[in-house]
Amino acid sequence: MPYVFEPRDVVSVPVEGNVDRFPVNNLYCVGRNYADHAIEMGGDPNREAPFFFMKPAFAVLSDGAEMQYPSHSNDVHHEVELVVALHRGGKDISVDDAMSLVYGYGVGVDMTRRDLQGEAKEKSRPWEAGKTFLHAAPCSALQPLSDVGQIEAASITLRINGETRQAGSINQMIWKVSEIISRLSELFVLQPGDMIYTGTPAGVGPVRPGDQITAHIDGLPELVFKVSSS
Ligand code: MN
């Protein structure tokens, strides 16, 4: 079928130990999925459940690439997160069936123009300007689930220029991976290629041009990228 213009290339991320790449569809993100981060953002994890927002595939930045500092912000923050990549879709998936959708895991950073997000919150506006821009979703190579060991209690950290800024554990997640997939599938029709950024532990803060960011989860490929000026 001819198109009125040539469609853009599929966005993809590498797979550890495999020449094939993982084609990216939608990016779902979980907000306030770690109690200590909910508290640092002024929330109360006992009163407010985690929630979802999205980023487009064009936000993905691969390991080793340079992240362009976005326009319209002087306060771009890092949020290190476990990324869950789906190779199957569906709707109304039960918690018990949820893991059958998972292709593998990676580590990502939910980059956020915190100043624009704050303005959106204040004015009860959508979050896109805060959460979406080119390179707003750096992601490591993916580790296929069959090659992933126990990560339920793995440590998750983010370092800037070698200095630790975020340190937590995957076992602090309020909604676990299977619960996130099940809840998402009630709201949306999940599709192969969807990736889920599952929320961040405490310690979020600003990045600056020249910084080297290292995002790490024990047992998964590491993500390293440099921030360049806009
Ligand atoms: Mn986040």
mmCIF file with all atom_site columns, C-alpha atoms and ligand atoms in Angstrom:
data_model
loop_
_atom_site.group_PDB
_atom_site.id
_atom_site.type_symbol
_atom_site.label_atom_id
_atom_site.label_alt_id
_atom_site.label_comp_id
_atom_site.label_asym_id
_atom_site.label_entity_id
_atom_site.label_seq_id
_atom_site.pdbx_PDB_ins_code
_atom_site.Cartn_x
_atom_site.Cartn_y
_atom_site.Cartn_z
_atom_site.occupancy
_atom_site.B_iso_or_equiv
_atom_site.pdbx_formal_charge
_atom_site.auth_seq_id
_atom_site.auth_comp_id
_atom_site.auth_asym_id
_atom_site.auth_atom_id
_atom_site.pdbx_PDB_model_num
ATOM   1   C  CA . MET A 1 1   ? 0.000  0.000   0.000  1.00 0.00 ? 1   MET A CA 1
ATOM   2   C  CA . PRO A 1 2   ? 1.523  3.340   -0.959 1.00 0.00 ? 2   PRO A CA 1
ATOM   3   C  CA . TYR A 1 3   ? 1.773  6.073   1.657  1.00 0.00 ? 3   TYR A CA 1
ATOM   4   C  CA . VAL A 1 4   ? 1.595  9.803   1.008  1.00 0.00 ? 4   VAL A CA 1
ATOM   5   C  CA . PHE A 1 5   ? 5.148  10.002  2.399  1.00 0.00 ? 5   PHE A CA 1
ATOM   6   C  CA . GLU A 1 6   ? 7.779  7.474   3.434  1.00 0.00 ? 6   GLU A CA 1
ATOM   7   C  CA . PRO A 1 7   ? 6.994  6.261   6.990  1.00 0.00 ? 7   PRO A CA 1
ATOM   8   C  CA . ARG A 1 8   ? 9.738  6.874   9.515  1.00 0.00 ? 8   ARG A CA 1
ATOM   9   C  CA . ASP A 1 9   ? 11.988 4.013   10.580 1.00 0.00 ? 9   ASP A CA 1
ATOM   10  C  CA . VAL A 1 10  ? 10.856 1.861   13.488 1.00 0.00 ? 10  VAL A CA 1
ATOM   11  C  CA . VAL A 1 11  ? 12.431 2.933   16.792 1.00 0.00 ? 11  VAL A CA 1
ATOM   12  C  CA . SER A 1 12  ? 14.297 0.022   18.350 1.00 0.00 ? 12  SER A CA 1
ATOM   13  C  CA . VAL A 1 13  ? 16.633 -0.903  21.189 1.00 0.00 ? 13  VAL A CA 1
ATOM   14  C  CA . PRO A 1 14  ? 19.353 -3.579  21.161 1.00 0.00 ? 14  PRO A CA 1
ATOM   15  C  CA . VAL A 1 15  ? 19.017 -6.954  22.840 1.00 0.00 ? 15  VAL A CA 1
ATOM   16  C  CA . GLU A 1 16  ? 21.911 -8.236  24.943 1.00 0.00 ? 16  GLU A CA 1
ATOM   17  C  CA . GLY A 1 17  ? 23.662 -11.160 23.278 1.00 0.00 ? 17  GLY A CA 1
ATOM   18  C  CA . ASN A 1 18  ? 21.501 -11.013 20.148 1.00 0.00 ? 18  ASN A CA 1
ATOM   19  C  CA . VAL A 1 19  ? 21.903 -9.231  16.818 1.00 0.00 ? 19  VAL A CA 1
ATOM   20  C  CA . ASP A 1 20  ? 18.140 -8.738  16.580 1.00 0.00 ? 20  ASP A CA 1
ATOM   21  C  CA . ARG A 1 21  ? 16.696 -5.514  17.906 1.00 0.00 ? 21  ARG A CA 1
ATOM   22  C  CA . PHE A 1 22  ? 13.501 -4.954  19.907 1.00 0.00 ? 22  PHE A CA 1
ATOM   23  C  CA . PRO A 1 23  ? 11.023 -2.735  17.984 1.00 0.00 ? 23  PRO A CA 1
ATOM   24  C  CA . VAL A 1 24  ? 9.484  -0.112  20.269 1.00 0.00 ? 24  VAL A CA 1
ATOM   25  C  CA . ASN A 1 25  ? 5.762  0.682   20.212 1.00 0.00 ? 25  ASN A CA 1
ATOM   26  C  CA . ASN A 1 26  ? 4.321  2.727   23.107 1.00 0.00 ? 26  ASN A CA 1
ATOM   27  C  CA . LEU A 1 27  ? 6.066  3.751   26.326 1.00 0.00 ? 27  LEU A CA 1
ATOM   28  C  CA . TYR A 1 28  ? 3.949  3.515   29.454 1.00 0.00 ? 28  TYR A CA 1
ATOM   29  C  CA . CYS A 1 29  ? 5.235  4.997   32.702 1.00 0.00 ? 29  CYS A CA 1
ATOM   30  C  CA . VAL A 1 30  ? 4.155  4.449   36.300 1.00 0.00 ? 30  VAL A CA 1
ATOM   31  C  CA . GLY A 1 31  ? 4.066  7.486   38.576 1.00 0.00 ? 31  GLY A CA 1
ATOM   32  C  CA . ARG A 1 32  ? 4.903  7.252   42.284 1.00 0.00 ? 32  ARG A CA 1
ATOM   33  C  CA . ASN A 1 33  ? 5.523  3.507   42.445 1.00 0.00 ? 33  ASN A CA 1
ATOM   34  C  CA . TYR A 1 34  ? 8.101  3.773   45.257 1.00 0.00 ? 34  TYR A CA 1
ATOM   35  C  CA . ALA A 1 35  ? 6.888  5.109   48.609 1.00 0.00 ? 35  ALA A CA 1
ATOM   36  C  CA . ASP A 1 36  ? 10.055 7.108   49.342 1.00 0.00 ? 36  ASP A CA 1
ATOM   37  C  CA . HIS A 1 37  ? 9.813  8.921   45.979 1.00 0.00 ? 37  HIS A CA 1
ATOM   38  C  CA . ALA A 1 38  ? 6.074  9.607   46.458 1.00 0.00 ? 38  ALA A CA 1
ATOM   39  C  CA . ILE A 1 39  ? 6.955  11.268  49.767 1.00 0.00 ? 39  ILE A CA 1
ATOM   40  C  CA . GLU A 1 40  ? 9.802  13.352  48.274 1.00 0.00 ? 40  GLU A CA 1
ATOM   41  C  CA . MET A 1 41  ? 7.325  14.626  45.627 1.00 0.00 ? 41  MET A CA 1
ATOM   42  C  CA . GLY A 1 42  ? 4.877  15.737  48.333 1.00 0.00 ? 42  GLY A CA 1
ATOM   43  C  CA . GLY A 1 43  ? 2.517  12.759  48.064 1.00 0.00 ? 43  GLY A CA 1
ATOM   44  C  CA . ASP A 1 44  ? 1.278  10.196  50.581 1.00 0.00 ? 44  ASP A CA 1
ATOM   45  C  CA . PRO A 1 45  ? 1.731  6.607   49.311 1.00 0.00 ? 45  PRO A CA 1
ATOM   46  C  CA . ASN A 1 46  ? -0.800 5.361   51.852 1.00 0.00 ? 46  ASN A CA 1
ATOM   47  C  CA . ARG A 1 47  ? -3.555 7.527   50.423 1.00 0.00 ? 47  ARG A CA 1
ATOM   48  C  CA . GLU A 1 48  ? -2.758 7.711   46.718 1.00 0.00 ? 48  GLU A CA 1
ATOM   49  C  CA . ALA A 1 49  ? -2.181 4.689   44.449 1.00 0.00 ? 49  ALA A CA 1
ATOM   50  C  CA . PRO A 1 50  ? 0.412  4.802   41.640 1.00 0.00 ? 50  PRO A CA 1
ATOM   51  C  CA . PHE A 1 51  ? -0.878 5.964   38.232 1.00 0.00 ? 51  PHE A CA 1
ATOM   52  C  CA . PHE A 1 52  ? 0.076  5.919   34.551 1.00 0.00 ? 52  PHE A CA 1
ATOM   53  C  CA . PHE A 1 53  ? 1.249  8.350   31.907 1.00 0.00 ? 53  PHE A CA 1
ATOM   54  C  CA . MET A 1 54  ? 2.855  7.833   28.489 1.00 0.00 ? 54  MET A CA 1
ATOM   55  C  CA . LYS A 1 55  ? 5.781  8.892   26.366 1.00 0.00 ? 55  LYS A CA 1
ATOM   56  C  CA . PRO A 1 56  ? 6.088  8.420   22.589 1.00 0.00 ? 56  PRO A CA 1
ATOM   57  C  CA . ALA A 1 57  ? 8.615  5.997   21.058 1.00 0.00 ? 57  ALA A CA 1
ATOM   58  C  CA . PHE A 1 58  ? 10.593 8.942   19.638 1.00 0.00 ? 58  PHE A CA 1
ATOM   59  C  CA . ALA A 1 59  ? 11.717 9.732   23.197 1.00 0.00 ? 59  ALA A CA 1
ATOM   60  C  CA . VAL A 1 60  ? 13.890 6.586   23.365 1.00 0.00 ? 60  VAL A CA 1
ATOM   61  C  CA . LEU A 1 61  ? 17.660 7.090   23.565 1.00 0.00 ? 61  LEU A CA 1
ATOM   62  C  CA . SER A 1 62  ? 19.946 4.060   23.318 1.00 0.00 ? 62  SER A CA 1
ATOM   63  C  CA . ASP A 1 63  ? 22.883 3.216   25.554 1.00 0.00 ? 63  ASP A CA 1
ATOM   64  C  CA . GLY A 1 64  ? 26.037 5.139   24.660 1.00 0.00 ? 64  GLY A CA 1
ATOM   65  C  CA . ALA A 1 65  ? 24.229 7.911   22.760 1.00 0.00 ? 65  ALA A CA 1
ATOM   66  C  CA . GLU A 1 66  ? 24.251 11.589  23.762 1.00 0.00 ? 66  GLU A CA 1
ATOM   67  C  CA . MET A 1 67  ? 21.165 13.040  25.397 1.00 0.00 ? 67  MET A CA 1
ATOM   68  C  CA . GLN A 1 68  ? 20.415 16.470  24.041 1.00 0.00 ? 68  GLN A CA 1
ATOM   69  C  CA . TYR A 1 69  ? 19.404 18.799  26.911 1.00 0.00 ? 69  TYR A CA 1
ATOM   70  C  CA . PRO A 1 70  ? 15.854 19.895  25.974 1.00 0.00 ? 70  PRO A CA 1
ATOM   71  C  CA . SER A 1 71  ? 14.610 23.423  25.403 1.00 0.00 ? 71  SER A CA 1
ATOM   72  C  CA . HIS A 1 72  ? 12.273 25.329  27.737 1.00 0.00 ? 72  HIS A CA 1
ATOM   73  C  CA . SER A 1 73  ? 13.739 23.944  30.943 1.00 0.00 ? 73  SER A CA 1
ATOM   74  C  CA . ASN A 1 74  ? 16.461 24.700  33.440 1.00 0.00 ? 74  ASN A CA 1
ATOM   75  C  CA . ASP A 1 75  ? 15.582 21.783  35.700 1.00 0.00 ? 75  ASP A CA 1
ATOM   76  C  CA . VAL A 1 76  ? 15.756 18.456  33.848 1.00 0.00 ? 76  VAL A CA 1
ATOM   77  C  CA . HIS A 1 77  ? 15.652 15.593  36.361 1.00 0.00 ? 77  HIS A CA 1
ATOM   78  C  CA . HIS A 1 78  ? 16.720 11.939  36.255 1.00 0.00 ? 78  HIS A CA 1
ATOM   79  C  CA . GLU A 1 79  ? 14.448 9.106   37.424 1.00 0.00 ? 79  GLU A CA 1
ATOM   80  C  CA . VAL A 1 80  ? 16.102 5.665   37.176 1.00 0.00 ? 80  VAL A CA 1
ATOM   81  C  CA . GLU A 1 81  ? 13.570 2.903   36.500 1.00 0.00 ? 81  GLU A CA 1
ATOM   82  C  CA . LEU A 1 82  ? 13.218 -0.804  35.712 1.00 0.00 ? 82  LEU A CA 1
ATOM   83  C  CA . VAL A 1 83  ? 11.971 -1.103  32.118 1.00 0.00 ? 83  VAL A CA 1
ATOM   84  C  CA . VAL A 1 84  ? 9.696  -4.006  31.179 1.00 0.00 ? 84  VAL A CA 1
ATOM   85  C  CA . ALA A 1 85  ? 9.543  -4.833  27.449 1.00 0.00 ? 85  ALA A CA 1
ATOM   86  C  CA . LEU A 1 86  ? 6.513  -6.720  26.084 1.00 0.00 ? 86  LEU A CA 1
ATOM   87  C  CA . HIS A 1 87  ? 6.566  -9.102  23.114 1.00 0.00 ? 87  HIS A CA 1
ATOM   88  C  CA . ARG A 1 88  ? 2.899  -9.946  23.433 1.00 0.00 ? 88  ARG A CA 1
ATOM   89  C  CA . GLY A 1 89  ? -0.129 -7.724  23.875 1.00 0.00 ? 89  GLY A CA 1
ATOM   90  C  CA . GLY A 1 90  ? -3.692 -8.068  25.045 1.00 0.00 ? 90  GLY A CA 1
ATOM   91  C  CA . LYS A 1 91  ? -6.339 -6.594  27.301 1.00 0.00 ? 91  LYS A CA 1
ATOM   92  C  CA . ASP A 1 92  ? -7.723 -7.586  30.687 1.00 0.00 ? 92  ASP A CA 1
ATOM   93  C  CA . ILE A 1 93  ? -4.680 -9.733  31.427 1.00 0.00 ? 93  ILE A CA 1
ATOM   94  C  CA . SER A 1 94  ? -4.769 -11.399 34.853 1.00 0.00 ? 94  SER A CA 1
ATOM   95  C  CA . VAL A 1 95  ? -1.883 -10.955 37.279 1.00 0.00 ? 95  VAL A CA 1
ATOM   96  C  CA . ASP A 1 96  ? -1.183 -14.691 36.902 1.00 0.00 ? 96  ASP A CA 1
ATOM   97  C  CA . ASP A 1 97  ? -0.880 -14.453 33.092 1.00 0.00 ? 97  ASP A CA 1
ATOM   98  C  CA . ALA A 1 98  ? 0.960  -11.124 33.003 1.00 0.00 ? 98  ALA A CA 1
ATOM   99  C  CA . MET A 1 99  ? 4.519  -12.439 32.873 1.00 0.00 ? 99  MET A CA 1
ATOM   100 C  CA . SER A 1 100 ? 3.785  -14.337 29.643 1.00 0.00 ? 100 SER A CA 1
ATOM   101 C  CA . LEU A 1 101 ? 3.694  -10.921 27.891 1.00 0.00 ? 101 LEU A CA 1
ATOM   102 C  CA . VAL A 1 102 ? 7.197  -9.991  29.038 1.00 0.00 ? 102 VAL A CA 1
ATOM   103 C  CA . TYR A 1 103 ? 10.077 -10.253 26.577 1.00 0.00 ? 103 TYR A CA 1
ATOM   104 C  CA . GLY A 1 104 ? 12.726 -8.924  28.897 1.00 0.00 ? 104 GLY A CA 1
ATOM   105 C  CA . TYR A 1 105 ? 13.995 -6.198  31.185 1.00 0.00 ? 105 TYR A CA 1
ATOM   106 C  CA . GLY A 1 106 ? 16.244 -3.203  30.900 1.00 0.00 ? 106 GLY A CA 1
ATOM   107 C  CA . VAL A 1 107 ? 17.136 -0.146  32.928 1.00 0.00 ? 107 VAL A CA 1
ATOM   108 C  CA . GLY A 1 108 ? 15.919 3.249   31.809 1.00 0.00 ? 108 GLY A CA 1
ATOM   109 C  CA . VAL A 1 109 ? 15.704 6.839   32.933 1.00 0.00 ? 109 VAL A CA 1
ATOM   110 C  CA . ASP A 1 110 ? 12.428 8.784   32.892 1.00 0.00 ? 110 ASP A CA 1
ATOM   111 C  CA . MET A 1 111 ? 13.906 12.208  32.096 1.00 0.00 ? 111 MET A CA 1
ATOM   112 C  CA . THR A 1 112 ? 11.631 15.005  33.259 1.00 0.00 ? 112 THR A CA 1
ATOM   113 C  CA . ARG A 1 113 ? 11.480 18.765  32.710 1.00 0.00 ? 113 ARG A CA 1
ATOM   114 C  CA . ARG A 1 114 ? 10.588 19.199  36.392 1.00 0.00 ? 114 ARG A CA 1
ATOM   115 C  CA . ASP A 1 115 ? 9.892  22.916  36.066 1.00 0.00 ? 115 ASP A CA 1
ATOM   116 C  CA . LEU A 1 116 ? 7.331  22.325  33.291 1.00 0.00 ? 116 LEU A CA 1
ATOM   117 C  CA . GLN A 1 117 ? 5.840  19.362  35.161 1.00 0.00 ? 117 GLN A CA 1
ATOM   118 C  CA . GLY A 1 118 ? 5.469  21.550  38.261 1.00 0.00 ? 118 GLY A CA 1
ATOM   119 C  CA . GLU A 1 119 ? 3.731  24.238  36.221 1.00 0.00 ? 119 GLU A CA 1
ATOM   120 C  CA . ALA A 1 120 ? 1.378  21.610  34.761 1.00 0.00 ? 120 ALA A CA 1
ATOM   121 C  CA . LYS A 1 121 ? 0.528  20.257  38.216 1.00 0.00 ? 121 LYS A CA 1
ATOM   122 C  CA . GLU A 1 122 ? -0.131 23.761  39.523 1.00 0.00 ? 122 GLU A CA 1
ATOM   123 C  CA . LYS A 1 123 ? -2.467 24.587  36.632 1.00 0.00 ? 123 LYS A CA 1
ATOM   124 C  CA . SER A 1 124 ? -4.066 21.093  36.493 1.00 0.00 ? 124 SER A CA 1
ATOM   125 C  CA . ARG A 1 125 ? -2.795 20.634  32.958 1.00 0.00 ? 125 ARG A CA 1
ATOM   126 C  CA . PRO A 1 126 ? -1.476 17.456  31.253 1.00 0.00 ? 126 PRO A CA 1
ATOM   127 C  CA . TRP A 1 127 ? 2.133  16.405  31.888 1.00 0.00 ? 127 TRP A CA 1
ATOM   128 C  CA . GLU A 1 128 ? 3.386  15.943  28.313 1.00 0.00 ? 128 GLU A CA 1
ATOM   129 C  CA . ALA A 1 129 ? 5.546  19.065  28.203 1.00 0.00 ? 129 ALA A CA 1
ATOM   130 C  CA . GLY A 1 130 ? 7.233  17.913  31.403 1.00 0.00 ? 130 GLY A CA 1
ATOM   131 C  CA . LYS A 1 131 ? 7.621  14.268  30.503 1.00 0.00 ? 131 LYS A CA 1
ATOM   132 C  CA . THR A 1 132 ? 8.049  14.207  26.723 1.00 0.00 ? 132 THR A CA 1
ATOM   133 C  CA . PHE A 1 133 ? 10.863 15.515  24.535 1.00 0.00 ? 133 PHE A CA 1
ATOM   134 C  CA . LEU A 1 134 ? 13.534 14.069  22.268 1.00 0.00 ? 134 LEU A CA 1
ATOM   135 C  CA . HIS A 1 135 ? 15.699 11.710  24.395 1.00 0.00 ? 135 HIS A CA 1
ATOM   136 C  CA . ALA A 1 136 ? 13.308 11.784  27.380 1.00 0.00 ? 136 ALA A CA 1
ATOM   137 C  CA . ALA A 1 137 ? 13.444 7.989   27.670 1.00 0.00 ? 137 ALA A CA 1
ATOM   138 C  CA . PRO A 1 138 ? 17.002 6.599   27.675 1.00 0.00 ? 138 PRO A CA 1
ATOM   139 C  CA . CYS A 1 139 ? 17.003 2.782   27.853 1.00 0.00 ? 139 CYS A CA 1
ATOM   140 C  CA . SER A 1 140 ? 19.714 0.129   28.121 1.00 0.00 ? 140 SER A CA 1
ATOM   141 C  CA . ALA A 1 141 ? 19.972 -2.966  25.948 1.00 0.00 ? 141 ALA A CA 1
ATOM   142 C  CA . LEU A 1 142 ? 17.269 -5.457  26.938 1.00 0.00 ? 142 LEU A CA 1
ATOM   143 C  CA . GLN A 1 143 ? 17.985 -8.714  28.719 1.00 0.00 ? 143 GLN A CA 1
ATOM   144 C  CA . PRO A 1 144 ? 15.644 -11.494 27.529 1.00 0.00 ? 144 PRO A CA 1
ATOM   145 C  CA . LEU A 1 145 ? 13.611 -12.838 30.450 1.00 0.00 ? 145 LEU A CA 1
ATOM   146 C  CA . SER A 1 146 ? 15.103 -16.327 30.005 1.00 0.00 ? 146 SER A CA 1
ATOM   147 C  CA . ASP A 1 147 ? 18.535 -14.854 30.805 1.00 0.00 ? 147 ASP A CA 1
ATOM   148 C  CA . VAL A 1 148 ? 17.408 -12.739 33.765 1.00 0.00 ? 148 VAL A CA 1
ATOM   149 C  CA . GLY A 1 149 ? 18.120 -14.124 37.223 1.00 0.00 ? 149 GLY A CA 1
ATOM   150 C  CA . GLN A 1 150 ? 16.288 -13.094 40.383 1.00 0.00 ? 150 GLN A CA 1
ATOM   151 C  CA . ILE A 1 151 ? 15.806 -9.340  40.237 1.00 0.00 ? 151 ILE A CA 1
ATOM   152 C  CA . GLU A 1 152 ? 12.917 -9.045  42.713 1.00 0.00 ? 152 GLU A CA 1
ATOM   153 C  CA . ALA A 1 153 ? 15.292 -7.597  45.313 1.00 0.00 ? 153 ALA A CA 1
ATOM   154 C  CA . ALA A 1 154 ? 17.978 -6.222  42.975 1.00 0.00 ? 154 ALA A CA 1
ATOM   155 C  CA . SER A 1 155 ? 19.522 -2.870  43.766 1.00 0.00 ? 155 SER A CA 1
ATOM   156 C  CA . ILE A 1 156 ? 18.694 0.026   41.412 1.00 0.00 ? 156 ILE A CA 1
ATOM   157 C  CA . THR A 1 157 ? 21.048 2.984   41.297 1.00 0.00 ? 157 THR A CA 1
ATOM   158 C  CA . LEU A 1 158 ? 21.854 6.115   39.325 1.00 0.00 ? 158 LEU A CA 1
ATOM   159 C  CA . ARG A 1 159 ? 25.232 7.797   39.359 1.00 0.00 ? 159 ARG A CA 1
ATOM   160 C  CA . ILE A 1 160 ? 26.208 11.175  37.920 1.00 0.00 ? 160 ILE A CA 1
ATOM   161 C  CA . ASN A 1 161 ? 29.917 11.447  37.074 1.00 0.00 ? 161 ASN A CA 1
ATOM   162 C  CA . GLY A 1 162 ? 30.493 8.471   39.385 1.00 0.00 ? 162 GLY A CA 1
ATOM   163 C  CA . GLU A 1 163 ? 28.598 9.924   42.352 1.00 0.00 ? 163 GLU A CA 1
ATOM   164 C  CA . THR A 1 164 ? 25.560 7.976   43.567 1.00 0.00 ? 164 THR A CA 1
ATOM   165 C  CA . ARG A 1 165 ? 22.354 10.033  43.459 1.00 0.00 ? 165 ARG A CA 1
ATOM   166 C  CA . GLN A 1 166 ? 19.650 7.363   43.593 1.00 0.00 ? 166 GLN A CA 1
ATOM   167 C  CA . ALA A 1 167 ? 19.859 4.004   45.380 1.00 0.00 ? 167 ALA A CA 1
ATOM   168 C  CA . GLY A 1 168 ? 16.939 1.712   46.025 1.00 0.00 ? 168 GLY A CA 1
ATOM   169 C  CA . SER A 1 169 ? 15.709 -1.826  45.585 1.00 0.00 ? 169 SER A CA 1
ATOM   170 C  CA . ILE A 1 170 ? 13.266 -3.342  43.116 1.00 0.00 ? 170 ILE A CA 1
ATOM   171 C  CA . ASN A 1 171 ? 11.458 -4.857  46.120 1.00 0.00 ? 171 ASN A CA 1
ATOM   172 C  CA . GLN A 1 172 ? 10.349 -1.320  47.118 1.00 0.00 ? 172 GLN A CA 1
ATOM   173 C  CA . MET A 1 173 ? 7.988  -1.145  44.127 1.00 0.00 ? 173 MET A CA 1
ATOM   174 C  CA . ILE A 1 174 ? 4.391  -0.652  45.317 1.00 0.00 ? 174 ILE A CA 1
ATOM   175 C  CA . TRP A 1 175 ? 2.875  -2.298  42.213 1.00 0.00 ? 175 TRP A CA 1
ATOM   176 C  CA . LYS A 1 176 ? 4.935  -5.310  41.120 1.00 0.00 ? 176 LYS A CA 1
ATOM   177 C  CA . VAL A 1 177 ? 5.607  -5.990  37.423 1.00 0.00 ? 177 VAL A CA 1
ATOM   178 C  CA . SER A 1 178 ? 2.710  -8.457  36.989 1.00 0.00 ? 178 SER A CA 1
ATOM   179 C  CA . GLU A 1 179 ? 0.296  -6.083  38.752 1.00 0.00 ? 179 GLU A CA 1
ATOM   180 C  CA . ILE A 1 180 ? 1.385  -3.163  36.562 1.00 0.00 ? 180 ILE A CA 1
ATOM   181 C  CA . ILE A 1 181 ? 0.800  -5.177  33.372 1.00 0.00 ? 181 ILE A CA 1
ATOM   182 C  CA . SER A 1 182 ? -2.590 -6.390  34.589 1.00 0.00 ? 182 SER A CA 1
ATOM   183 C  CA . ARG A 1 183 ? -3.755 -2.880  35.572 1.00 0.00 ? 183 ARG A CA 1
ATOM   184 C  CA . LEU A 1 184 ? -2.424 -1.314  32.356 1.00 0.00 ? 184 LEU A CA 1
ATOM   185 C  CA . SER A 1 185 ? -4.242 -3.943  30.281 1.00 0.00 ? 185 SER A CA 1
ATOM   186 C  CA . GLU A 1 186 ? -7.553 -2.980  31.881 1.00 0.00 ? 186 GLU A CA 1
ATOM   187 C  CA . LEU A 1 187 ? -7.119 0.618   30.718 1.00 0.00 ? 187 LEU A CA 1
ATOM   188 C  CA . PHE A 1 188 ? -5.374 0.086   27.363 1.00 0.00 ? 188 PHE A CA 1
ATOM   189 C  CA . VAL A 1 189 ? -4.937 -2.614  24.737 1.00 0.00 ? 189 VAL A CA 1
ATOM   190 C  CA . LEU A 1 190 ? -1.328 -3.605  25.202 1.00 0.00 ? 190 LEU A CA 1
ATOM   191 C  CA . GLN A 1 191 ? 0.695  -4.319  22.073 1.00 0.00 ? 191 GLN A CA 1
ATOM   192 C  CA . PRO A 1 192 ? 3.943  -6.140  21.270 1.00 0.00 ? 192 PRO A CA 1
ATOM   193 C  CA . GLY A 1 193 ? 6.772  -3.612  21.494 1.00 0.00 ? 193 GLY A CA 1
ATOM   194 C  CA . ASP A 1 194 ? 5.257  -1.696  24.397 1.00 0.00 ? 194 ASP A CA 1
ATOM   195 C  CA . MET A 1 195 ? 7.742  -0.820  27.128 1.00 0.00 ? 195 MET A CA 1
ATOM   196 C  CA . ILE A 1 196 ? 6.838  0.084   30.694 1.00 0.00 ? 196 ILE A CA 1
ATOM   197 C  CA . TYR A 1 197 ? 8.933  2.407   32.869 1.00 0.00 ? 197 TYR A CA 1
ATOM   198 C  CA . THR A 1 198 ? 7.949  1.154   36.316 1.00 0.00 ? 198 THR A CA 1
ATOM   199 C  CA . GLY A 1 199 ? 8.671  4.132   38.575 1.00 0.00 ? 199 GLY A CA 1
ATOM   200 C  CA . THR A 1 200 ? 11.662 5.520   40.442 1.00 0.00 ? 200 THR A CA 1
ATOM   201 C  CA . PRO A 1 201 ? 13.045 5.355   43.976 1.00 0.00 ? 201 PRO A CA 1
ATOM   202 C  CA . ALA A 1 202 ? 13.919 8.510   45.937 1.00 0.00 ? 202 ALA A CA 1
ATOM   203 C  CA . GLY A 1 203 ? 16.802 10.806  45.099 1.00 0.00 ? 203 GLY A CA 1
ATOM   204 C  CA . VAL A 1 204 ? 15.652 12.391  41.844 1.00 0.00 ? 204 VAL A CA 1
ATOM   205 C  CA . GLY A 1 205 ? 17.489 15.575  40.929 1.00 0.00 ? 205 GLY A CA 1
ATOM   206 C  CA . PRO A 1 206 ? 18.873 17.701  38.096 1.00 0.00 ? 206 PRO A CA 1
ATOM   207 C  CA . VAL A 1 207 ? 21.307 16.758  35.328 1.00 0.00 ? 207 VAL A CA 1
ATOM   208 C  CA . ARG A 1 208 ? 23.536 19.279  33.559 1.00 0.00 ? 208 ARG A CA 1
ATOM   209 C  CA . PRO A 1 209 ? 25.251 19.407  30.167 1.00 0.00 ? 209 PRO A CA 1
ATOM   210 C  CA . GLY A 1 210 ? 28.533 17.500  30.415 1.00 0.00 ? 210 GLY A CA 1
ATOM   211 C  CA . ASP A 1 211 ? 27.221 15.023  33.001 1.00 0.00 ? 211 ASP A CA 1
ATOM   212 C  CA . GLN A 1 212 ? 27.727 11.312  32.472 1.00 0.00 ? 212 GLN A CA 1
ATOM   213 C  CA . ILE A 1 213 ? 24.747 9.312   33.728 1.00 0.00 ? 213 ILE A CA 1
ATOM   214 C  CA . THR A 1 214 ? 25.074 5.655   34.716 1.00 0.00 ? 214 THR A CA 1
ATOM   215 C  CA . ALA A 1 215 ? 21.840 3.779   35.422 1.00 0.00 ? 215 ALA A CA 1
ATOM   216 C  CA . HIS A 1 216 ? 22.221 0.325   36.918 1.00 0.00 ? 216 HIS A CA 1
ATOM   217 C  CA . ILE A 1 217 ? 20.119 -2.589  38.106 1.00 0.00 ? 217 ILE A CA 1
ATOM   218 C  CA . ASP A 1 218 ? 22.006 -5.643  39.383 1.00 0.00 ? 218 ASP A CA 1
ATOM   219 C  CA . GLY A 1 219 ? 21.807 -8.450  36.811 1.00 0.00 ? 219 GLY A CA 1
ATOM   220 C  CA . LEU A 1 220 ? 20.767 -6.268  33.846 1.00 0.00 ? 220 LEU A CA 1
ATOM   221 C  CA . PRO A 1 221 ? 22.770 -4.466  31.142 1.00 0.00 ? 221 PRO A CA 1
ATOM   222 C  CA . GLU A 1 222 ? 23.918 -1.038  32.299 1.00 0.00 ? 222 GLU A CA 1
ATOM   223 C  CA . LEU A 1 223 ? 22.862 2.238   30.691 1.00 0.00 ? 223 LEU A CA 1
ATOM   224 C  CA . VAL A 1 224 ? 25.468 4.970   30.239 1.00 0.00 ? 224 VAL A CA 1
ATOM   225 C  CA . PHE A 1 225 ? 24.872 8.243   28.425 1.00 0.00 ? 225 PHE A CA 1
ATOM   226 C  CA . LYS A 1 226 ? 26.221 11.758  28.405 1.00 0.00 ? 226 LYS A CA 1
ATOM   227 C  CA . VAL A 1 227 ? 24.155 14.941  28.541 1.00 0.00 ? 227 VAL A CA 1
ATOM   228 C  CA . SER A 1 228 ? 25.057 17.432  25.804 1.00 0.00 ? 228 SER A CA 1
ATOM   229 C  CA . SER A 1 229 ? 24.023 21.070  25.597 1.00 0.00 ? 229 SER A CA 1
ATOM   230 C  CA . SER A 1 230 ? 20.871 21.800  23.600 1.00 0.00 ? 230 SER A CA 1
HETATM 231 MN MN . MN  B 2 .   ? 9.155  8.234   36.562 1.00 0.00 ? 1   MN  B MN 1
#
